[in-house]
Amino acid sequence: SGQKVCYGDFKRSCYKLAYFQDLSRRVGFQEARQACEIDGGALLSLESEAEQQLIENMLQNLTKSGSGISDGDFWIGLWRSGDGLATSSACPDLYQWADGSVSPFRNWYTDEPSCGSEACVVMYHQPTANPGLGGPYLYQWNDDRCNMKH
């Protein structure tokens, strides 16, 4: 389940946000990807700063809704397949969008992606965390292990 928000004037007409306070309902990257596909969609590909801002606004509205939303990152459709050059300087270029789009837009948090065994990407949403080197952990991207539950 999730909150569906539709726009008539944006490239993608509808977005669906799924946030679960119940940790047992959170899922790994592939499960999230499959759930989106079953719903007729795809994990989010962010193609511009404007779309990033739109999603940030939607998440802020979700927070304001009084739903008691707390820390919990959101999967997006960016991932790195294979381990080929995972520790090399080329690693950031190995990330691709799950829906096949080719947008070069990225919004990495400072010092990300860290690569290695972290190959799937989340959008940070940790409003209660103390800020790090890149500021608050809100809306920037972080590579994480694909089996983590978000």
PDB file of C-alpha atoms in Angstrom:
ATOM      1  CA  SER A   1       0.000   0.000   0.000  1.00  0.00           C
ATOM      2  CA  GLY A   2       1.087   3.577  -0.321  1.00  0.00           C
ATOM      3  CA  GLN A   3       0.103   7.146  -0.973  1.00  0.00           C
ATOM      4  CA  LYS A   4      -0.494   7.838  -4.660  1.00  0.00           C
ATOM      5  CA  VAL A   5       0.013  11.394  -5.873  1.00  0.00           C
ATOM      6  CA  CYS A   6      -0.821  12.360  -9.450  1.00  0.00           C
ATOM      7  CA  TYR A   7       0.150  15.388 -11.515  1.00  0.00           C
ATOM      8  CA  GLY A   8      -1.190  16.308 -14.911  1.00  0.00           C
ATOM      9  CA  ASP A   9       1.751  18.434 -15.986  1.00  0.00           C
ATOM     10  CA  PHE A  10       4.816  16.404 -15.054  1.00  0.00           C
ATOM     11  CA  LYS A  11       6.589  13.801 -17.203  1.00  0.00           C
ATOM     12  CA  ARG A  12       5.386  10.935 -15.015  1.00  0.00           C
ATOM     13  CA  SER A  13       1.765  11.496 -14.238  1.00  0.00           C
ATOM     14  CA  CYS A  14       1.674   9.578 -10.941  1.00  0.00           C
ATOM     15  CA  TYR A  15       4.032   8.740  -8.107  1.00  0.00           C
ATOM     16  CA  LYS A  16       3.375   6.320  -5.290  1.00  0.00           C
ATOM     17  CA  LEU A  17       5.113   6.662  -1.937  1.00  0.00           C
ATOM     18  CA  ALA A  18       5.138   3.634   0.317  1.00  0.00           C
ATOM     19  CA  TYR A  19       6.345   4.237   3.853  1.00  0.00           C
ATOM     20  CA  PHE A  20       6.023   1.674   6.616  1.00  0.00           C
ATOM     21  CA  GLN A  21       6.642   2.552  10.268  1.00  0.00           C
ATOM     22  CA  ASP A  22       6.307  -1.157  11.016  1.00  0.00           C
ATOM     23  CA  LEU A  23       9.862  -2.355  10.352  1.00  0.00           C
ATOM     24  CA  SER A  24       8.620  -5.871   9.555  1.00  0.00           C
ATOM     25  CA  ARG A  25       6.816  -4.508   6.466  1.00  0.00           C
ATOM     26  CA  ARG A  26       9.919  -2.873   4.971  1.00  0.00           C
ATOM     27  CA  VAL A  27      11.545  -4.709   2.075  1.00  0.00           C
ATOM     28  CA  GLY A  28      14.832  -5.113   0.205  1.00  0.00           C
ATOM     29  CA  PHE A  29      15.575  -3.551  -3.172  1.00  0.00           C
ATOM     30  CA  GLN A  30      14.422  -6.453  -5.380  1.00  0.00           C
ATOM     31  CA  GLU A  31      11.192  -6.871  -3.393  1.00  0.00           C
ATOM     32  CA  ALA A  32      10.490  -3.144  -3.744  1.00  0.00           C
ATOM     33  CA  ARG A  33      11.255  -3.318  -7.464  1.00  0.00           C
ATOM     34  CA  GLN A  34       8.893  -6.268  -7.922  1.00  0.00           C
ATOM     35  CA  ALA A  35       6.128  -4.567  -5.930  1.00  0.00           C
ATOM     36  CA  CYS A  36       6.359  -1.535  -8.216  1.00  0.00           C
ATOM     37  CA  GLU A  37       6.261  -3.712 -11.336  1.00  0.00           C
ATOM     38  CA  ILE A  38       3.227  -5.643 -10.042  1.00  0.00           C
ATOM     39  CA  ASP A  39       1.571  -2.236  -9.585  1.00  0.00           C
ATOM     40  CA  GLY A  40       2.312  -1.382 -13.228  1.00  0.00           C
ATOM     41  CA  GLY A  41       5.130   1.011 -12.388  1.00  0.00           C
ATOM     42  CA  ALA A  42       8.842   1.049 -11.620  1.00  0.00           C
ATOM     43  CA  LEU A  43      11.102   2.189  -8.823  1.00  0.00           C
ATOM     44  CA  LEU A  44      11.676   5.898  -9.213  1.00  0.00           C
ATOM     45  CA  SER A  45      14.182   7.236 -11.716  1.00  0.00           C
ATOM     46  CA  LEU A  46      14.992  10.841 -10.881  1.00  0.00           C
ATOM     47  CA  GLU A  47      15.866  12.661 -14.065  1.00  0.00           C
ATOM     48  CA  SER A  48      16.345  16.271 -12.967  1.00  0.00           C
ATOM     49  CA  GLU A  49      16.752  18.657 -10.067  1.00  0.00           C
ATOM     50  CA  ALA A  50      13.102  19.679 -10.588  1.00  0.00           C
ATOM     51  CA  GLU A  51      11.912  16.090 -10.178  1.00  0.00           C
ATOM     52  CA  GLN A  52      14.161  15.659  -7.112  1.00  0.00           C
ATOM     53  CA  GLN A  53      12.536  18.780  -5.621  1.00  0.00           C
ATOM     54  CA  LEU A  54       9.052  17.469  -6.415  1.00  0.00           C
ATOM     55  CA  ILE A  55       9.790  14.233  -4.552  1.00  0.00           C
ATOM     56  CA  GLU A  56      11.288  16.137  -1.612  1.00  0.00           C
ATOM     57  CA  ASN A  57       8.102  18.219  -1.403  1.00  0.00           C
ATOM     58  CA  MET A  58       5.961  15.077  -1.488  1.00  0.00           C
ATOM     59  CA  LEU A  59       7.990  13.555   1.359  1.00  0.00           C
ATOM     60  CA  GLN A  60       7.712  16.788   3.364  1.00  0.00           C
ATOM     61  CA  ASN A  61       3.950  16.738   2.872  1.00  0.00           C
ATOM     62  CA  LEU A  62       3.842  13.107   3.997  1.00  0.00           C
ATOM     63  CA  THR A  63       5.770  14.124   7.129  1.00  0.00           C
ATOM     64  CA  LYS A  64       3.402  17.044   7.817  1.00  0.00           C
ATOM     65  CA  SER A  65       0.340  14.826   7.468  1.00  0.00           C
ATOM     66  CA  GLY A  66       0.617  13.773  11.104  1.00  0.00           C
ATOM     67  CA  SER A  67       1.273  10.149  10.166  1.00  0.00           C
ATOM     68  CA  GLY A  68       4.050   9.961  12.730  1.00  0.00           C
ATOM     69  CA  ILE A  69       6.613   9.341  10.013  1.00  0.00           C
ATOM     70  CA  SER A  70      10.093   8.804  11.389  1.00  0.00           C
ATOM     71  CA  ASP A  71      13.501   7.776  10.122  1.00  0.00           C
ATOM     72  CA  GLY A  72      13.314   5.485   7.131  1.00  0.00           C
ATOM     73  CA  ASP A  73      15.111   5.723   3.819  1.00  0.00           C
ATOM     74  CA  PHE A  74      13.298   5.171   0.501  1.00  0.00           C
ATOM     75  CA  TRP A  75      14.485   2.887  -2.296  1.00  0.00           C
ATOM     76  CA  ILE A  76      14.936   4.563  -5.668  1.00  0.00           C
ATOM     77  CA  GLY A  77      15.552   2.763  -8.955  1.00  0.00           C
ATOM     78  CA  LEU A  78      19.315   3.310  -9.156  1.00  0.00           C
ATOM     79  CA  TRP A  79      21.595   0.313  -8.782  1.00  0.00           C
ATOM     80  CA  ARG A  80      24.899  -1.195  -9.841  1.00  0.00           C
ATOM     81  CA  SER A  81      24.985  -4.672 -11.316  1.00  0.00           C
ATOM     82  CA  GLY A  82      27.933  -7.002 -10.875  1.00  0.00           C
ATOM     83  CA  ASP A  83      31.074  -6.380  -8.874  1.00  0.00           C
ATOM     84  CA  GLY A  84      33.408  -5.653 -11.788  1.00  0.00           C
ATOM     85  CA  LEU A  85      34.964  -2.316 -10.851  1.00  0.00           C
ATOM     86  CA  ALA A  86      33.147  -1.804  -7.561  1.00  0.00           C
ATOM     87  CA  THR A  87      36.167  -0.446  -5.712  1.00  0.00           C
ATOM     88  CA  SER A  88      37.676   1.598  -8.533  1.00  0.00           C
ATOM     89  CA  SER A  89      37.247   5.266  -9.287  1.00  0.00           C
ATOM     90  CA  ALA A  90      34.919   4.223 -12.138  1.00  0.00           C
ATOM     91  CA  CYS A  91      32.377   2.839  -9.680  1.00  0.00           C
ATOM     92  CA  PRO A  92      30.026   5.886  -9.678  1.00  0.00           C
ATOM     93  CA  ASP A  93      29.662   5.507 -13.455  1.00  0.00           C
ATOM     94  CA  LEU A  94      28.461   1.896 -13.102  1.00  0.00           C
ATOM     95  CA  TYR A  95      25.107   2.859 -11.566  1.00  0.00           C
ATOM     96  CA  GLN A  96      22.099   2.543 -13.842  1.00  0.00           C
ATOM     97  CA  TRP A  97      18.362   3.110 -13.608  1.00  0.00           C
ATOM     98  CA  ALA A  98      16.255  -0.018 -13.158  1.00  0.00           C
ATOM     99  CA  ASP A  99      13.672   1.188 -15.704  1.00  0.00           C
ATOM    100  CA  GLY A 100      16.334   1.609 -18.412  1.00  0.00           C
ATOM    101  CA  SER A 101      16.259   5.417 -18.450  1.00  0.00           C
ATOM    102  CA  VAL A 102      19.608   7.069 -19.035  1.00  0.00           C
ATOM    103  CA  SER A 103      19.436  10.252 -16.971  1.00  0.00           C
ATOM    104  CA  PRO A 104      22.865  11.368 -15.712  1.00  0.00           C
ATOM    105  CA  PHE A 105      21.251  13.281 -12.808  1.00  0.00           C
ATOM    106  CA  ARG A 106      22.658  12.270  -9.399  1.00  0.00           C
ATOM    107  CA  ASN A 107      22.119  13.618  -5.897  1.00  0.00           C
ATOM    108  CA  TRP A 108      24.717  11.690  -3.869  1.00  0.00           C
ATOM    109  CA  TYR A 109      25.380  12.535  -0.251  1.00  0.00           C
ATOM    110  CA  THR A 110      28.969  13.645   0.478  1.00  0.00           C
ATOM    111  CA  ASP A 111      31.411  10.714   0.100  1.00  0.00           C
ATOM    112  CA  GLU A 112      28.847   8.550  -1.701  1.00  0.00           C
ATOM    113  CA  PRO A 113      28.635   6.174  -3.439  1.00  0.00           C
ATOM    114  CA  SER A 114      30.935   4.112  -1.249  1.00  0.00           C
ATOM    115  CA  CYS A 115      30.587   1.098  -3.587  1.00  0.00           C
ATOM    116  CA  GLY A 116      32.035  -2.200  -2.417  1.00  0.00           C
ATOM    117  CA  SER A 117      29.146  -4.462  -1.409  1.00  0.00           C
ATOM    118  CA  GLU A 118      26.661  -1.568  -1.534  1.00  0.00           C
ATOM    119  CA  ALA A 119      25.005  -1.659  -4.952  1.00  0.00           C
ATOM    120  CA  CYS A 120      21.429  -0.383  -4.485  1.00  0.00           C
ATOM    121  CA  VAL A 121      20.457   3.222  -3.800  1.00  0.00           C
ATOM    122  CA  VAL A 122      18.186   4.870  -1.252  1.00  0.00           C
ATOM    123  CA  MET A 123      17.057   8.419  -0.790  1.00  0.00           C
ATOM    124  CA  TYR A 124      17.933   9.398   2.754  1.00  0.00           C
ATOM    125  CA  HIS A 125      15.093  10.204   5.124  1.00  0.00           C
ATOM    126  CA  GLN A 126      16.570  10.399   8.618  1.00  0.00           C
ATOM    127  CA  PRO A 127      15.139  13.555  10.179  1.00  0.00           C
ATOM    128  CA  THR A 128      16.225  12.594  13.721  1.00  0.00           C
ATOM    129  CA  ALA A 129      19.857  11.797  12.820  1.00  0.00           C
ATOM    130  CA  ASN A 130      22.592  14.266  13.694  1.00  0.00           C
ATOM    131  CA  PRO A 131      23.914  15.948  10.525  1.00  0.00           C
ATOM    132  CA  GLY A 132      27.067  14.536   8.971  1.00  0.00           C
ATOM    133  CA  LEU A 133      29.703  16.056   6.694  1.00  0.00           C
ATOM    134  CA  GLY A 134      27.100  16.645   3.996  1.00  0.00           C
ATOM    135  CA  GLY A 135      24.497  18.131   6.309  1.00  0.00           C
ATOM    136  CA  PRO A 136      21.227  16.503   7.402  1.00  0.00           C
ATOM    137  CA  TYR A 137      20.499  13.023   6.039  1.00  0.00           C
ATOM    138  CA  LEU A 138      17.475  14.200   4.080  1.00  0.00           C
ATOM    139  CA  TYR A 139      16.800  13.472   0.408  1.00  0.00           C
ATOM    140  CA  GLN A 140      20.380  12.897  -0.759  1.00  0.00           C
ATOM    141  CA  TRP A 141      21.280   9.486  -2.126  1.00  0.00           C
ATOM    142  CA  ASN A 142      23.275   6.704  -0.524  1.00  0.00           C
ATOM    143  CA  ASP A 143      24.305   3.329  -1.866  1.00  0.00           C
ATOM    144  CA  ASP A 144      23.322   0.536   0.496  1.00  0.00           C
ATOM    145  CA  ARG A 145      23.296  -3.226   0.569  1.00  0.00           C
ATOM    146  CA  CYS A 146      20.432  -4.489  -1.576  1.00  0.00           C
ATOM    147  CA  ASN A 147      19.123  -6.783   1.153  1.00  0.00           C
ATOM    148  CA  MET A 148      18.606  -3.942   3.637  1.00  0.00           C
ATOM    149  CA  LYS A 149      14.977  -3.275   4.542  1.00  0.00           C
ATOM    150  CA  HIS A 150      13.635   0.145   3.549  1.00  0.00           C
TER     151      HIS A 150
END
